C-alpha positions in Angstrom: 13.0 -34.0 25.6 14.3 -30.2 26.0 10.2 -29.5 26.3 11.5 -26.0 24.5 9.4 -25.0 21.1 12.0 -22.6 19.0 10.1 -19.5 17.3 11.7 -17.8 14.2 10.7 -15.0 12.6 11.3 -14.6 8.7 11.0 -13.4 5.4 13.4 -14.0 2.7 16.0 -15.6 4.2 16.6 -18.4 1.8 20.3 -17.9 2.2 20.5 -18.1 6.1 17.4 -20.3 7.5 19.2 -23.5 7.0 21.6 -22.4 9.5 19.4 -21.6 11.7 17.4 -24.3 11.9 20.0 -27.2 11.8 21.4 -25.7 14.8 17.7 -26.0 17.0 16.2 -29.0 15.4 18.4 -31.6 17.8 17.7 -29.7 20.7 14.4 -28.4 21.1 11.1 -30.4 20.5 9.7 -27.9 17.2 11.0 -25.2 15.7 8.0 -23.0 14.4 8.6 -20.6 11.6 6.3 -17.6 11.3 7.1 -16.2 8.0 5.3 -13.1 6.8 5.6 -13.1 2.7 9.0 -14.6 1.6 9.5 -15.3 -1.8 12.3 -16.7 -2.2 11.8 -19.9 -1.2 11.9 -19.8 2.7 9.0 -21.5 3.5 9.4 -24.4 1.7 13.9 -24.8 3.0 12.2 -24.5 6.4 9.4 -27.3 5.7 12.2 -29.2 4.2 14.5 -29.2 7.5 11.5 -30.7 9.7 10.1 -26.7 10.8 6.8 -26.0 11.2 5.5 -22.9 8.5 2.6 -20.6 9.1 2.5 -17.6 7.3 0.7 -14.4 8.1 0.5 -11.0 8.1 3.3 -8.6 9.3 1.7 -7.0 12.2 5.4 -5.9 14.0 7.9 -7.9 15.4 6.3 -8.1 19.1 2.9 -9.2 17.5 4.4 -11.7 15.0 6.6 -12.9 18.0 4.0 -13.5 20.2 1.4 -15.5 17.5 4.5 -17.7 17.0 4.1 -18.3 20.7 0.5 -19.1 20.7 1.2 -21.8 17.8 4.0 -23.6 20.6 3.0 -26.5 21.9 5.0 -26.0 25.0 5.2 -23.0 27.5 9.2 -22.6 26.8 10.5 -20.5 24.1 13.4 -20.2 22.8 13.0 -17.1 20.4 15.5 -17.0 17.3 16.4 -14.6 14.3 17.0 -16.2 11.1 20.5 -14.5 10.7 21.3 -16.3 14.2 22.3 -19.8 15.3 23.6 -21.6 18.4 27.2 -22.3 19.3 27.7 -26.0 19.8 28.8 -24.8 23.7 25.5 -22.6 23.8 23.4 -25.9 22.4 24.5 -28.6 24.9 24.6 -26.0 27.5 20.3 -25.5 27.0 20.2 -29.4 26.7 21.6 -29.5 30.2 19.5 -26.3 32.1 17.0 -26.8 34.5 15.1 -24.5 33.9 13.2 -22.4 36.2 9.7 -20.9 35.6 10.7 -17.8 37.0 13.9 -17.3 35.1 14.5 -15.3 32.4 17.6 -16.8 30.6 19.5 -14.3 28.6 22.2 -15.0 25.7 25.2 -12.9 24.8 25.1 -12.4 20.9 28.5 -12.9 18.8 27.8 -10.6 16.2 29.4 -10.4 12.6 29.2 -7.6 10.2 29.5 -9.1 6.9 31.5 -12.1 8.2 34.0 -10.2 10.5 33.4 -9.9 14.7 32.7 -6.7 16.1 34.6 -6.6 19.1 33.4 -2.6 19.8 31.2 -0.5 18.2 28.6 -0.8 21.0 27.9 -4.7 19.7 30.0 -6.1 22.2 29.0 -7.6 24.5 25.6 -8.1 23.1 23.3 -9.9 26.0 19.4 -10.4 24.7 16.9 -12.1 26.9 15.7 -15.1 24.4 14.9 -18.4 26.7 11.4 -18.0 28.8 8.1 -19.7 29.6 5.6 -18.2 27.8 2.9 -18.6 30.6 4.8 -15.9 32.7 6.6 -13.6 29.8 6.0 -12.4 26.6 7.0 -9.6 23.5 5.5 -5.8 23.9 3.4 -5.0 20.8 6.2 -2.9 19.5 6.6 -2.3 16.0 10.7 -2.3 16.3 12.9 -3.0 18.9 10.4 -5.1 20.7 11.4 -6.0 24.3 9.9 -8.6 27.3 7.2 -7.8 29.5 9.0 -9.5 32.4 7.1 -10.0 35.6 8.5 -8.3 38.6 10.3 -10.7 41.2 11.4 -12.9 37.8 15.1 -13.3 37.3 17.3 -12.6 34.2 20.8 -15.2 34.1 22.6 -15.0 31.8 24.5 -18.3 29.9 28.0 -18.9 29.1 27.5 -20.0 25.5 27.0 -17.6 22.3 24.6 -17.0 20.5 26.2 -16.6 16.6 24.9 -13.6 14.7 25.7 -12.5 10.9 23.9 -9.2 10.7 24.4 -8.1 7.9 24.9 -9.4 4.1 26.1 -6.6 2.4 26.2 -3.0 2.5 23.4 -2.8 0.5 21.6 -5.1 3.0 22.7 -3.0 5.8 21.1 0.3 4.2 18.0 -1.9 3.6 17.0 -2.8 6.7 17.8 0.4 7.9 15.4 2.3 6.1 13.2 -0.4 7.3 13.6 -0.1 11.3 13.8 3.9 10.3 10.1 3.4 9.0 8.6 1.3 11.3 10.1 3.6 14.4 8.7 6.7 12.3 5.2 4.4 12.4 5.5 3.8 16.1 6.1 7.7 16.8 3.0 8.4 14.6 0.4 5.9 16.8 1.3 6.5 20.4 1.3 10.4 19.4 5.0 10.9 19.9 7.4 12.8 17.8 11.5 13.3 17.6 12.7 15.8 19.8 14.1 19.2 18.7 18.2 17.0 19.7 17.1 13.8 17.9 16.7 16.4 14.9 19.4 18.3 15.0 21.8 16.3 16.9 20.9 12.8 17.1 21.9 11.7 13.9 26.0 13.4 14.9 25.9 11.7 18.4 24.6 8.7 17.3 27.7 8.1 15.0 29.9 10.0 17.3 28.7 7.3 20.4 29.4 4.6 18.3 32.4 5.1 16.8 34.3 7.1 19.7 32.3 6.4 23.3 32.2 2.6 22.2 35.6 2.5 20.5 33.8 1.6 17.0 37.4 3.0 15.4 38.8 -0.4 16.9 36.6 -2.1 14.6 38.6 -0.8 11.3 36.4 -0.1 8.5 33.5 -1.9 9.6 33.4 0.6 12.5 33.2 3.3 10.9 30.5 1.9 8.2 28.3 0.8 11.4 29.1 4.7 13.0 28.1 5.9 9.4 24.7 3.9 9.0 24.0 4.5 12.8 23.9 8.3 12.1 21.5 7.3 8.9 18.9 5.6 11.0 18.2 8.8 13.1 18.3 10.6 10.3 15.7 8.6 8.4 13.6 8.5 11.1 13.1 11.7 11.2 12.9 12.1 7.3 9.9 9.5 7.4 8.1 10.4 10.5 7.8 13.7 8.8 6.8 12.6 5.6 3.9 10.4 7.5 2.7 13.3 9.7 2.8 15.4 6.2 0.2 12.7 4.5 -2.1 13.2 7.7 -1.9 16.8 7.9 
């Protein structure tokens, strides 16, 4: 037994939670499913592959992270995106770790833009911290771009085997979810009193594409670089757009 619960995240991901789960379910004792209002059938793929389903409310993905945890019957998670599965090499490689309480264990993401690798872009390498004991380490309460509260003295290692990550399905997907991380940030901004900076207005939305596409040699990418430069300089700008538009309502 890998004593290892898996926690997923989803909602609507019909198309890509079979993946997912077929690539835990020989390796970790449960895979645990916190789904916050699919409907289009995800709950019921992921029942059907052996996964445990509770839905609830979307609270962020820190707090939605973290309930998955308190479901686990064991202390070590392996947290998981439903657009992400194991290599084979990254799979046998966590049925062989010892694992250590104090260890952090952090995978490199192989990431895909509608089925091609980015090599550049700033995507590559991609290392995320995803393999911890939940007694020691858990999610911040971030609405977006959530990180680990990770003890001081605690180590990070990273493994050899990737973690396999199709971003995005379209286009149209891409501009989707970015208006979504654009809101939630703008959300974030408005509840710890923060606001964008007079740069991130005027600038931030130029350097952000510039950074990717130039600094990180996105251009090496081919036309997928220069979409991911292009929807990188849309983000800031949306941010910005809805975080005004939120402070307007208040005011």
């Amino acid at each position: 037994m890998s004593n290892i619960s898996a926690v997923i995240l989803s909602r609507n991901e019909a198309d890509r939670i079979s993946q997912c789960i077929n690539s835990l379910i020989d390796i970790v004792d449960e895979v645990i499913v916190v789904d916050s209002g699919s409907e289009d059938g995800t709950p019921e793929i992921a029942k059907s592959l052996g996964a445990h389903v509770n839905i609830t409310d979307w609270k962020g993905y820190g707090a939605n992270k973290n309930f998955g945890h308190s479901l686990a019957r064991n202390n070590w998670i392996l947290s998981i995106d439903s657009d992400e599965w194991l290599s084979t090499e990254l799979a046998e490689e966590i049925l062989e770790l010892k694992k250590d309480d104090k260890t952090v264990y952090s995978i490199n993401r192989n990431n895909s833009y509608m089925g091609k690798e980015i090599r550049y872009s700033g995507w590559s390498p991609d290392w995320v911290p995803r393999l911890f004991n939940k007694k020691h380490v858990s999610w911040n309460n971030n609405l977006v771009h959530e990180k680990l509260i990770i003890p001081q003295g605690f180590y990070l290692k990273k493994l050899t085997g990737n973690l396999m990550h199709n971003s995005y399905r379209s286009r149209e997907d891409h501009k989707a979810k970015t208006d979504r991380y654009a809101m939630l940030k703008a959300k974030s901004w408005i509840e710890s009193g923060n606001s964008p900076s007079f740069l991130k207005r005027h600038f931030g939305p130029g350097f952000k594409a510039f950074h990717s596409f130039v600094i990180k040699a996105g251009f090496l990418d081919g036309k997928e670089g220069r979409q991911i430069a292009s929807m990188n300089a849309y983000l800031v700008k949306m941010q910005v757009h809805y975080f005004d538009q939120l402070k307007s309502k208040i005011n």
